[in-house]
XYZ file of C-alpha atoms in Angstrom:
750
model
C -24.393 20.174 27.947
C -23.736 18.698 31.390
C -26.249 15.946 30.686
C -24.448 15.067 27.437
C -21.105 14.940 29.206
C -22.576 12.745 31.908
C -24.097 10.375 29.340
C -20.849 10.225 27.398
C -18.929 9.405 30.549
C -21.402 6.700 31.552
C -21.168 5.222 28.074
C -17.393 5.219 27.652
C -16.012 5.018 31.182
C -15.318 1.258 30.943
C -13.108 1.777 27.896
C -11.443 4.661 29.724
C -10.823 2.339 32.654
C -9.193 -0.263 30.382
C -7.074 2.508 28.878
C -6.067 3.708 32.341
C -5.027 0.202 33.451
C -3.073 -0.209 30.211
C -1.330 3.142 30.633
C -0.339 2.176 34.156
C 1.256 -0.968 32.750
C 2.871 0.864 29.793
C 4.021 3.959 31.682
C 7.750 3.011 31.684
C 7.739 3.506 27.932
C 5.811 6.770 27.904
C 7.306 8.372 31.016
C 10.704 6.762 31.608
C 12.036 6.290 28.059
C 12.263 2.525 28.529
C 11.243 0.119 25.788
C 9.417 -3.244 26.058
C 12.395 -4.993 24.521
C 14.920 -7.064 26.497
C 17.862 -4.879 25.514
C 19.855 -5.563 28.696
C 19.424 -9.281 28.010
C 20.675 -8.720 24.457
C 23.849 -6.871 25.368
C 24.672 -9.144 28.295
C 24.063 -12.524 26.663
C 24.664 -12.255 22.923
C 27.864 -11.729 20.972
C 29.435 -9.385 20.211
C 27.842 -7.024 22.772
C 28.329 -9.390 25.700
C 32.105 -8.951 25.410
C 31.906 -5.266 26.292
C 31.765 -4.706 30.037
C 30.204 -1.278 29.621
C 26.915 -3.008 28.801
C 26.893 -5.357 31.744
C 24.180 -4.825 34.284
C 21.087 -6.450 35.769
C 18.939 -8.463 33.371
C 15.281 -8.551 34.332
C 14.019 -11.386 32.157
C 16.281 -13.824 30.338
C 13.475 -16.173 29.266
C 12.774 -14.736 25.822
C 15.827 -15.442 23.610
C 13.751 -15.969 20.482
C 12.796 -12.288 20.470
C 16.489 -11.441 20.129
C 17.535 -14.248 17.791
C 14.474 -14.466 15.542
C 11.465 -12.200 15.801
C 13.085 -8.779 16.115
C 15.729 -9.197 13.352
C 13.229 -10.822 10.984
C 10.809 -7.937 11.387
C 13.664 -5.455 10.952
C 14.698 -7.119 7.690
C 11.113 -7.165 6.432
C 10.721 -3.460 7.109
C 14.047 -2.629 5.455
C 12.946 -4.495 2.331
C 9.535 -2.791 2.349
C 11.334 0.543 2.433
C 13.050 -0.306 -0.872
C 9.678 -0.797 -2.540
C 9.948 -4.598 -2.668
C 7.803 -7.259 -1.044
C 9.880 -9.032 1.649
C 9.745 -12.541 0.213
C 13.294 -13.856 0.719
C 15.927 -13.637 3.444
C 19.418 -13.902 1.876
C 21.209 -13.553 5.220
C 20.445 -16.856 6.917
C 20.626 -20.550 5.894
C 22.360 -19.472 2.644
C 18.982 -18.036 1.711
C 15.553 -18.881 3.107
C 11.955 -17.724 2.545
C 11.088 -14.693 4.662
C 7.378 -14.129 4.140
C 6.744 -17.889 4.275
C 8.517 -18.355 7.596
C 5.383 -16.699 9.020
C 6.837 -15.194 12.199
C 8.399 -12.366 10.193
C 4.812 -11.017 9.913
C 5.599 -9.420 6.558
C 1.952 -8.592 5.808
C 0.929 -7.355 9.259
C -1.015 -4.076 8.917
C 0.784 -2.664 11.952
C 3.975 -2.672 9.881
C 2.877 0.773 8.745
C 4.134 2.021 12.124
C 7.682 1.022 11.190
C 7.522 3.105 8.022
C 6.577 6.220 9.985
C 8.601 6.218 13.203
C 11.980 4.755 14.268
C 12.036 0.974 14.429
C 12.495 0.556 18.187
C 9.564 2.874 18.928
C 7.316 1.250 16.339
C 8.234 -2.088 17.912
C 7.405 -0.763 21.373
C 3.982 0.472 20.309
C 3.251 -2.838 18.572
C 4.162 -4.793 21.698
C 2.143 -2.571 24.016
C -0.915 -2.501 21.769
C -1.527 -6.226 22.233
C -3.063 -6.211 25.745
C -4.946 -3.003 24.934
C -6.539 -4.525 21.845
C -7.249 -7.780 23.656
C -8.943 -5.921 26.515
C -11.049 -3.623 24.331
C -12.128 -6.399 21.952
C -13.052 -8.645 24.857
C -15.062 -5.862 26.466
C -16.992 -5.247 23.226
C -17.650 -8.936 22.742
C -18.882 -9.603 26.255
C -21.103 -6.528 26.095
C -22.670 -8.001 22.945
C -23.435 -11.099 25.050
C -25.529 -8.842 27.307
C -23.020 -8.928 30.148
C -23.044 -5.707 32.199
C -20.325 -3.088 31.891
C -18.676 -4.145 35.140
C -18.817 -7.813 34.191
C -17.381 -7.024 30.769
C -14.602 -5.028 32.401
C -13.631 -8.022 34.528
C -13.543 -10.130 31.363
C -11.574 -7.515 29.422
C -8.916 -6.939 32.088
C -8.429 -10.631 32.845
C -7.990 -11.510 29.150
C -5.767 -8.505 28.373
C -3.302 -9.559 31.056
C -3.866 -13.298 31.196
C -0.821 -15.519 31.461
C -0.614 -16.358 27.771
C -0.890 -12.774 26.502
C 1.654 -11.532 29.039
C 4.363 -14.164 28.601
C 4.225 -13.947 24.792
C 3.680 -10.201 24.600
C 7.340 -9.385 23.925
C 7.224 -11.461 20.727
C 4.617 -9.318 19.042
C 3.131 -12.340 17.265
C 1.334 -14.975 19.355
C -0.513 -12.558 21.628
C -1.481 -10.328 18.733
C -2.802 -13.233 16.659
C -5.170 -14.348 19.421
C -6.163 -10.794 20.410
C -8.464 -10.627 17.392
C -10.539 -13.618 18.526
C -13.039 -11.586 20.601
C -13.310 -9.096 17.718
C -14.291 -11.877 15.319
C -16.852 -13.289 17.753
C -18.153 -9.772 18.333
C -18.803 -9.512 14.591
C -20.738 -12.798 14.623
C -22.831 -11.880 17.674
C -23.639 -8.376 16.435
C -24.626 -9.566 12.973
C -27.104 -12.045 14.428
C -28.551 -9.233 16.540
C -28.567 -6.374 14.005
C -28.221 -7.918 10.494
C -25.904 -5.023 9.589
C -23.402 -5.772 6.827
C -20.591 -3.885 8.580
C -20.313 -6.747 11.058
C -19.844 -9.220 8.196
C -17.017 -7.012 6.952
C -15.580 -6.856 10.467
C -15.624 -10.650 10.680
C -13.921 -10.995 7.297
C -11.183 -8.516 8.213
C -10.516 -9.977 11.659
C -9.367 -13.259 10.087
C -6.455 -11.882 8.008
C -5.629 -9.551 10.901
C -4.957 -12.676 12.943
C -3.274 -14.690 10.181
C -1.005 -11.779 9.240
C 0.076 -11.268 12.862
C 2.849 -13.822 12.707
C 1.908 -17.110 14.350
C 0.092 -19.793 12.374
C -0.645 -22.057 15.344
C -2.394 -19.267 17.237
C -4.398 -18.307 14.169
C -5.504 -21.924 13.769
C -6.758 -21.887 17.366
C -8.421 -18.555 16.562
C -10.109 -20.104 13.529
C -11.129 -23.235 15.421
C -12.789 -21.184 18.171
C -14.451 -18.981 15.555
C -15.969 -21.992 13.748
C -17.081 -23.516 17.051
C -18.871 -20.305 18.019
C -20.400 -20.015 14.562
C -21.788 -23.547 14.805
C -23.047 -22.875 18.323
C -24.870 -19.699 17.285
C -26.237 -21.321 14.156
C -27.741 -24.184 16.133
C -29.017 -21.856 18.866
C -30.672 -19.274 16.598
C -31.531 -21.502 13.612
C -31.511 -18.689 11.082
C -30.158 -20.393 7.955
C -29.803 -17.216 5.903
C -27.812 -15.281 8.503
C -25.646 -18.296 9.244
C -24.934 -18.678 5.534
C -23.828 -15.048 5.282
C -21.543 -15.470 8.290
C -19.997 -18.619 6.839
C -19.499 -16.820 3.537
C -17.889 -13.917 5.368
C -15.558 -16.334 7.146
C -14.564 -17.903 3.825
C -13.823 -14.447 2.430
C -11.591 -13.787 5.442
C -9.693 -17.034 4.837
C -9.260 -16.161 1.150
C -7.855 -12.772 2.139
C -5.344 -14.617 4.322
C -4.061 -16.894 1.541
C -1.088 -14.657 0.558
C 0.367 -15.618 3.935
C -1.041 -19.108 4.337
C -0.076 -20.647 0.985
C 3.647 -19.762 0.981
C 3.883 -20.963 4.578
C 2.294 -24.304 3.694
C 4.843 -24.702 0.906
C 7.768 -24.040 3.252
C 6.266 -26.211 5.977
C 6.105 -29.155 3.557
C 9.787 -28.713 2.681
C 10.925 -28.282 6.283
C 12.095 -30.787 8.868
C 9.375 -29.635 11.264
C 6.630 -31.230 9.138
C 8.004 -34.701 9.961
C 8.435 -34.285 13.726
C 5.331 -35.559 15.495
C 5.941 -35.722 19.216
C 4.174 -34.831 22.440
C 6.402 -32.061 23.675
C 5.780 -29.490 26.377
C 2.355 -30.821 27.401
C 1.366 -29.473 30.818
C 1.762 -31.913 33.742
C -1.411 -32.129 35.782
C 0.265 -30.850 38.953
C 1.333 -27.671 37.141
C -2.310 -26.553 36.850
C -1.949 -24.963 40.286
C -0.279 -22.067 38.421
C -3.693 -21.100 37.038
C -4.305 -19.839 40.569
C -0.737 -18.988 41.601
C 1.375 -18.332 38.482
C 4.673 -18.321 40.398
C 3.965 -21.388 42.523
C 6.946 -23.098 40.885
C 8.998 -19.930 40.702
C 9.527 -17.365 37.964
C 12.379 -16.915 35.450
C 12.415 -13.215 36.354
C 13.386 -13.959 39.958
C 15.644 -16.858 38.859
C 13.927 -19.322 41.165
C 11.827 -21.321 38.695
C 12.511 -25.006 39.029
C 9.762 -26.907 37.243
C 8.495 -26.784 33.703
C 8.151 -24.287 30.892
C 6.895 -21.060 32.433
C 5.904 -19.420 29.135
C 4.547 -22.499 27.368
C 2.353 -23.468 30.330
C 0.964 -20.081 31.365
C -2.776 -20.351 32.060
C -3.228 -17.632 34.694
C -6.263 -15.328 34.398
C -6.382 -14.038 37.986
C -7.755 -15.715 41.083
C -10.967 -13.656 41.150
C -11.866 -14.100 37.450
C -11.214 -17.834 37.860
C -13.512 -18.007 40.882
C -16.185 -15.962 39.075
C -15.929 -18.239 36.017
C -16.435 -21.317 38.192
C -19.385 -19.584 39.855
C -20.890 -18.889 36.412
C -20.567 -22.557 35.437
C -22.132 -23.510 38.783
C -25.085 -21.135 38.749
C -25.735 -19.420 35.377
C -28.259 -21.162 33.143
C -27.399 -19.757 29.721
C -26.360 -21.538 26.550
C -23.388 -19.222 26.100
C -22.061 -20.251 29.518
C -22.302 -23.920 28.572
C -20.495 -23.213 25.284
C -17.576 -21.311 26.789
C -17.291 -23.751 29.672
C -17.046 -26.544 27.112
C -14.424 -24.752 25.035
C -12.384 -23.874 28.120
C -12.458 -27.337 29.679
C -11.817 -29.061 26.338
C -8.807 -26.804 25.687
C -7.470 -27.499 29.158
C -7.767 -31.254 28.604
C -5.835 -30.976 25.339
C -3.147 -28.820 26.938
C -2.306 -31.239 29.748
C -0.327 -34.440 29.400
C -3.097 -36.963 28.950
C -4.167 -39.873 26.695
C -6.284 -37.399 24.721
C -3.321 -35.149 23.910
C -1.267 -38.242 23.034
C -4.038 -39.332 20.676
C -4.049 -35.949 18.967
C -0.304 -36.163 18.365
C -0.669 -39.691 16.996
C -3.138 -38.410 14.386
C -0.217 -36.440 12.863
C -2.241 -33.336 12.138
C 0.016 -30.779 10.417
C 1.078 -27.861 12.628
C -1.055 -28.939 15.598
C 0.819 -32.225 16.057
C 4.256 -30.717 15.389
C 4.047 -27.683 17.682
C 3.769 -27.144 21.416
C 0.231 -28.391 22.025
C 0.156 -26.732 25.445
C -0.371 -23.340 23.809
C -4.029 -24.224 23.313
C -4.264 -23.181 26.975
C -4.971 -19.713 25.571
C -8.495 -20.823 24.655
C -9.015 -21.849 28.267
C -7.903 -18.389 29.389
C -10.139 -16.699 26.832
C -13.205 -18.793 27.651
C -12.880 -18.451 31.403
C -12.311 -14.712 31.052
C -15.672 -14.540 29.255
C -17.269 -16.680 31.964
C -15.891 -14.339 34.643
C -18.182 -11.597 33.322
C -21.199 -13.880 33.597
C -20.091 -14.853 37.084
C -19.836 -11.264 38.304
C -23.311 -10.465 37.020
C -24.685 -13.559 38.720
C -22.945 -12.607 41.954
C -24.431 -9.116 41.877
C -27.863 -10.636 41.347
C -27.876 -12.922 44.380
C -31.211 -12.502 46.082
C -32.774 -15.536 47.700
C -31.618 -18.153 50.169
C -31.114 -20.633 47.329
C -28.663 -18.325 45.554
C -26.799 -17.639 48.771
C -26.613 -21.353 49.528
C -25.081 -22.030 46.113
C -22.475 -19.356 46.638
C -21.605 -20.628 50.103
C -21.216 -24.183 48.793
C -18.817 -23.007 46.099
C -16.957 -20.819 48.594
C -16.531 -23.767 50.930
C -15.309 -26.005 48.110
C -12.697 -23.500 46.960
C -11.783 -22.679 50.547
C -11.289 -26.397 51.220
C -8.966 -26.560 48.210
C -6.858 -23.699 49.586
C -6.765 -25.341 53.009
C -5.620 -28.645 51.531
C -2.908 -26.920 49.526
C -1.543 -25.215 52.641
C -1.583 -28.491 54.557
C 0.282 -30.103 51.686
C 2.842 -27.313 51.585
C 3.544 -27.499 55.309
C 3.251 -31.207 56.000
C 3.346 -33.021 52.676
C 7.091 -32.777 51.956
C 6.309 -33.206 48.268
C 9.233 -31.017 47.192
C 12.666 -30.131 48.600
C 12.630 -27.472 51.306
C 14.108 -24.721 49.122
C 11.373 -25.278 46.549
C 8.646 -25.278 49.171
C 9.803 -21.859 50.363
C 9.129 -20.479 46.876
C 5.748 -22.203 46.628
C 4.589 -21.010 50.063
C 5.626 -17.426 49.437
C 3.908 -17.270 46.065
C 0.724 -18.934 47.327
C 0.144 -16.277 49.968
C -1.191 -13.505 47.711
C -3.787 -15.661 45.880
C -4.991 -16.902 49.265
C -5.256 -13.382 50.703
C -7.077 -12.051 47.618
C -9.524 -14.951 47.748
C -10.257 -14.527 51.467
C -10.734 -10.755 51.237
C -12.974 -11.127 48.188
C -15.156 -13.717 49.885
C -15.346 -11.564 53.004
C -16.444 -8.552 50.943
C -19.025 -10.596 49.023
C -20.509 -12.029 52.192
C -20.876 -8.532 53.650
C -22.581 -7.267 50.499
C -24.965 -10.239 50.493
C -25.960 -9.403 54.041
C -26.281 -5.683 53.298
C -27.250 -4.841 49.717
C -25.982 -1.281 50.136
C -22.446 -2.614 49.754
C -23.023 -4.577 46.548
C -21.738 -1.857 44.195
C -18.776 -1.116 46.437
C -17.915 -4.821 46.531
C -18.189 -5.042 42.752
C -15.757 -2.169 42.252
C -13.420 -3.721 44.804
C -13.446 -6.972 42.829
C -12.657 -5.029 39.652
C -9.787 -3.156 41.292
C -8.437 -6.354 42.860
C -8.509 -8.088 39.488
C -6.691 -5.143 37.902
C -4.099 -5.154 40.667
C -3.518 -8.898 40.387
C -3.197 -8.711 36.587
C -0.893 -5.685 36.616
C 1.305 -7.224 39.298
C 1.745 -10.352 37.200
C 2.324 -8.486 33.918
C 4.717 -5.917 35.372
C 6.778 -8.601 37.044
C 7.284 -10.476 33.782
C 7.581 -7.794 31.129
C 10.964 -6.047 30.759
C 11.181 -2.320 30.098
C 14.841 -1.704 29.348
C 17.128 1.109 28.268
C 16.490 2.165 24.709
C 20.203 2.887 24.185
C 21.007 -0.811 24.760
C 18.903 -1.931 21.799
C 21.469 -2.747 19.105
C 24.215 -0.364 20.205
C 27.117 0.178 17.851
C 30.360 -1.638 18.658
C 33.667 -1.610 16.723
C 33.496 -5.208 15.501
C 30.193 -4.601 13.695
C 31.744 -1.764 11.717
C 34.763 -3.959 10.966
C 32.530 -6.700 9.549
C 30.785 -4.175 7.314
C 34.137 -3.054 5.898
C 35.518 -6.558 5.281
C 32.643 -8.831 4.278
C 32.190 -7.653 0.673
C 30.031 -10.158 -1.272
C 31.149 -13.110 0.871
C 29.445 -14.862 3.751
C 30.467 -14.797 7.406
C 30.926 -17.740 9.760
C 31.244 -17.782 13.535
C 29.271 -17.583 16.733
C 26.780 -15.037 15.403
C 23.038 -15.454 15.154
C 20.341 -13.589 13.244
C 20.553 -10.813 15.845
C 23.728 -9.842 13.958
C 23.615 -11.476 10.529
C 19.998 -10.763 9.584
C 19.736 -7.468 11.425
C 22.844 -5.940 9.841
C 22.613 -7.779 6.513
C 25.621 -10.118 6.806
C 25.057 -13.305 4.735
C 25.439 -16.435 6.844
C 25.142 -20.159 6.258
C 23.676 -21.031 9.667
C 20.341 -20.158 11.234
C 17.649 -20.807 13.804
C 14.075 -21.117 12.587
C 11.398 -23.817 12.908
C 10.836 -23.470 9.154
C 13.867 -23.890 6.941
C 14.574 -25.871 3.764
C 15.062 -29.463 4.886
C 17.564 -30.464 2.204
C 19.844 -27.633 3.234
C 19.887 -28.905 6.822
C 20.826 -32.371 5.553
C 23.647 -30.921 3.457
C 25.123 -28.981 6.386
C 24.906 -31.914 8.803
C 26.742 -34.112 6.331
C 29.869 -32.005 6.844
C 30.486 -33.668 10.219
C 31.584 -37.037 8.799
C 30.212 -37.323 5.266
C 27.177 -39.382 6.290
C 23.540 -38.589 5.476
C 21.665 -37.168 8.475
C 18.223 -35.583 8.672
C 18.212 -31.886 9.506
C 17.742 -30.785 13.088
C 14.393 -29.583 14.417
C 14.870 -25.819 14.341
C 18.533 -25.085 13.806
C 21.210 -25.401 11.142
C 24.682 -25.367 12.650
C 27.872 -26.394 10.883
C 30.052 -28.728 12.969
C 32.986 -26.611 14.187
C 35.336 -29.606 14.011
C 33.654 -31.538 11.199
C 35.751 -33.508 8.749
C 34.388 -31.525 5.804
C 33.642 -28.188 7.448
C 36.250 -26.366 5.368
C 34.773 -27.800 2.178
C 31.359 -26.323 3.024
C 32.881 -22.965 3.931
C 34.716 -22.812 0.598
C 31.786 -23.945 -1.571
C 29.346 -21.495 0.020
C 31.644 -18.509 -0.327
C 32.389 -17.965 3.362
C 35.095 -15.351 3.091
C 35.086 -13.985 6.632
C 35.512 -15.807 9.946
C 34.370 -14.136 13.162
C 36.540 -15.241 16.082
C 36.353 -14.109 19.715
C 39.910 -14.080 21.050
C 38.710 -15.724 24.254
C 37.718 -18.810 22.188
C 41.268 -19.475 21.007
C 42.354 -23.073 21.742
C 38.869 -23.933 23.005
C 37.281 -27.169 21.823
C 33.917 -25.623 21.025
C 35.308 -23.017 18.612
C 36.171 -23.293 14.938
C 40.011 -23.661 14.934
C 40.793 -20.703 12.726
C 44.135 -20.322 14.546
C 45.397 -23.714 13.290
C 45.627 -22.953 9.570
C 47.564 -19.795 8.829
C 47.947 -20.705 5.143
C 44.180 -20.698 4.627
C 43.346 -17.628 6.695
C 44.595 -14.072 6.706
C 44.011 -11.706 9.619
C 41.832 -8.825 8.441
C 40.971 -7.100 11.723
C 41.628 -7.416 15.413
C 41.070 -5.559 18.645
C 41.369 -6.685 22.236
C 38.219 -8.831 21.989
C 37.705 -10.094 18.434
C 39.508 -11.103 15.264
C 38.265 -11.306 11.688
C 40.022 -13.671 9.295
C 39.677 -13.767 5.519
C 39.318 -17.221 3.993
C 41.640 -17.122 1.011
C 40.350 -20.431 -0.436
C 36.643 -19.601 -0.547
C 34.946 -19.795 -3.938
C 33.030 -16.822 -5.242
C 29.296 -16.952 -4.522
C 28.777 -17.242 -8.301
C 31.129 -19.636 -10.128
C 31.308 -21.261 -13.570
C 31.634 -25.053 -13.822
C 32.422 -27.149 -16.883
C 32.207 -30.633 -15.375
C 29.343 -32.376 -13.660
C 28.073 -35.708 -12.415
C 24.449 -36.868 -12.425
C 23.233 -38.469 -9.189
C 19.554 -38.672 -8.289
C 19.493 -40.428 -4.919
C 19.744 -38.061 -1.931
C 21.972 -40.240 0.207
C 24.217 -40.999 -2.745
C 24.643 -37.269 -3.452
C 25.715 -36.603 0.137
C 28.105 -39.545 0.099
C 29.677 -38.446 -3.195
C 29.988 -34.764 -2.336
C 31.720 -35.542 0.942
C 34.005 -38.239 -0.462
C 37.725 -37.532 -0.308
C 38.248 -38.014 -4.057
C 35.533 -35.549 -5.119
C 36.847 -32.241 -6.476
C 34.077 -29.858 -5.446
C 35.960 -26.921 -6.981
C 35.708 -28.320 -10.508
C 32.741 -30.689 -10.529
C 29.064 -30.079 -9.780
C 26.591 -32.751 -8.775
C 23.288 -32.373 -10.632
C 20.105 -34.421 -10.387
C 19.150 -33.960 -14.049
C 21.209 -33.994 -17.215
C 21.547 -30.464 -18.619
C 21.533 -29.602 -22.307
C 25.213 -28.736 -22.352
C 28.173 -29.461 -24.579
C 31.428 -28.195 -23.125
C 34.282 -27.217 -25.406
C 37.857 -28.224 -24.697
C 40.053 -25.790 -22.765
C 36.926 -24.107 -21.426
C 37.360 -21.141 -19.128
C 35.469 -18.093 -18.012
C 34.357 -15.901 -15.145
C 31.192 -14.837 -13.312
C 30.535 -11.646 -11.397
C 27.552 -10.641 -9.275
C 26.434 -7.276 -10.653
C 23.453 -6.745 -8.361
C 22.321 -8.619 -5.279
C 18.948 -7.884 -3.678
C 16.783 -10.168 -1.543
C 14.388 -11.040 -4.376
C 16.673 -10.574 -7.370
C 20.265 -11.481 -8.245
C 21.920 -10.367 -11.482
C 25.135 -12.071 -12.592
C 27.308 -11.361 -15.598
C 29.222 -14.286 -17.122
C 31.968 -14.438 -19.721
C 33.024 -17.838 -21.047
C 34.564 -19.387 -24.201
C 32.307 -22.411 -23.897
C 28.819 -23.233 -22.704
C 29.018 -23.661 -18.927
C 27.027 -24.163 -15.755
C 26.672 -21.103 -13.565
C 26.563 -22.146 -9.910
C 25.060 -19.782 -7.348
C 25.756 -20.814 -3.758
C 22.227 -19.852 -2.640
C 19.481 -22.289 -1.724
C 17.352 -23.868 -4.426
C 13.667 -23.282 -3.750
C 10.428 -23.183 -5.695
C 9.551 -19.608 -6.526
C 12.958 -18.782 -7.950
C 12.985 -18.205 -11.698
C 15.945 -17.621 -13.982
C 16.475 -15.714 -17.220
C 19.589 -15.949 -19.354
C 19.895 -12.979 -21.685
C 16.212 -12.255 -21.104
C 15.013 -15.784 -21.939
C 13.571 -18.089 -19.273
C 15.974 -20.836 -18.247
C 15.656 -23.941 -16.104
C 17.201 -23.841 -12.621
C 18.928 -27.085 -11.684
C 19.435 -28.249 -8.141
C 23.191 -28.461 -7.715
C 25.338 -29.994 -4.967
C 22.187 -31.144 -3.224
C 20.645 -27.801 -2.221
C 21.816 -24.950 -4.466
C 21.073 -23.271 -7.801
C 22.628 -23.659 -11.213
C 21.713 -22.622 -14.764
C 23.277 -23.297 -18.162
C 24.870 -20.270 -19.839
C 26.046 -20.064 -23.468
C 29.490 -19.162 -24.707
C 30.235 -15.456 -24.804
C 29.004 -12.737 -22.518
C 25.667 -13.279 -20.775
C 23.458 -11.694 -18.148
C 21.710 -14.084 -15.790
C 18.844 -12.928 -13.633
C 17.486 -14.923 -10.706
C 14.183 -13.533 -9.410
C 11.951 -14.732 -6.621
C 8.182 -14.546 -6.470
C 5.456 -16.527 -4.751
C 5.951 -20.297 -5.177
C 3.715 -22.140 -7.618
C 0.966 -24.228 -6.024
């Protein structure tokens, strides 16, 4: 029995060690009732919570607004729709309606969504966030073990990847880090199948692909897939077993096919979005910033409010000073094909991530997604590859025997030591930055220098006396864990659970007054999408491009392309009121402190249009008495096909938008004289809208929701054509009498 226990411990202690390191990082959630969600940032920086002094307090990390304004509310909406038994395909609460599944970052199909159906949302979210480094560490350990790296070497690789810069800075999003965490699992499946020929590893490979693609970030999954194909080609050429390679390729294709329910709708939305046309080299890493691979806070840190250069999250390439040194040592000394492969992938990724002629060339090729997103994020493949190489490097270090090996190590040590010496000379005598910046750089360069010196000292002792080799190895492992945990704990917020979406009076007031109308004001998805308040604005890299053009036209009536990631109605636009009325905005949210301020919508200037519905000492809600119903019958129309001409006509002063629709096709409609009628929304769900109409003449039913492929209409149970109306909205022809119109949304046609 004791022998079995001993063998079990020897077999599983590395995984236990990874679990222990992870628990140390995650202990604020398990022991202190704090959640890995920036709740103090939410209540201090976002309306309406920021107006309530009772929430004010220290904010640890204010560098992750997209978690608050996008990722968290989108996931919450998706889960709420799942709970009703529907597939979360459409978001009716932003952009006057926008695809939800297709926006990708909502992660509608993520298997971990099952957590949200079992436990409260904030705790399911916390577990999802915290699982990412654990999965990354375990999968990396398994993969490097399959490469015949020792347990200690694999542990170095696992810990450094689990808490590398990229995984840590994007951890709070629950998308990017998770999508790339499955890369070592996929490569593990490839390696094990070549070694064992067992079909379960083909299945594992197939499943790892949708696990990544369903995680919520297409760009990361493309990098995942690119690295997977590169490794598959490398192994195929190295082993030259055509049959096994064929099975692995087939398994990969199966995995891609399983991912199509997410990929295809996203491609459709991407084609219709503004983002697909924006090819620019943005956020590439300046060469000088690469020093942060060694010292992540060399240029400061948003957490300590002293960062002064660059995009901390976008440019994070840190894997730990010791893993980096071990990876370089592996490239220097290890003669294995796998080392050459991962060195190539890492260096190639680094070259693409930095601002260079090569990255400029890639952007100029206008490759979808890759050329329209932050190219610097490919730095994650550098971190992954060098974390793998660190395991090889540790094994090589432990195997130093002869004078030749020692000489190679000493040469590398001297080269790296010379680099550190030059950096310190530059910091003290170079005057390359202002004095206050140099103070930050010097302070944050101390720890990497100390860790490097102590590690080299320990290695040199162990080389001289082999009795210390195991002790030195464990010291390197513990130092790596310390360095990684220090970095991760400094960045990641663990905040009060009670500050995550606390109830405030104005939220309850909006619920009571909004009815079937939309709301307008300084509120983002953290309010509108989370609580289910329909809005006409939004922030998302993927939105319907024509809608953005329509909203921008309200400023002065001119045609303008939509903005990159945001739709925002001009607060003082010439035709702002026209848009509010057409789109059924019946409620205006107004902070009292914004009264008479130039940036605010001047609700206080038109008392005839607006009626006060609610007020307290911080906020007012006004009802827009002139807003049209979301569903309205029209009996007059104009046919205009040119986009710019439609915008010009709609925003012309002599156009009566209350009585006339602009269509792009001629409908089969004959309107009777003295036509009149009414329309009423009977049921409104994200994927289905039912409207009842009563009219004495055939008419056009206008629904002030976005037109988009995938929407189908039935009038009295019979399929009916949906016309694009007023540039970006839906309309159908209804007959005289009483009718039931059903709009339903499903996957777009391809």
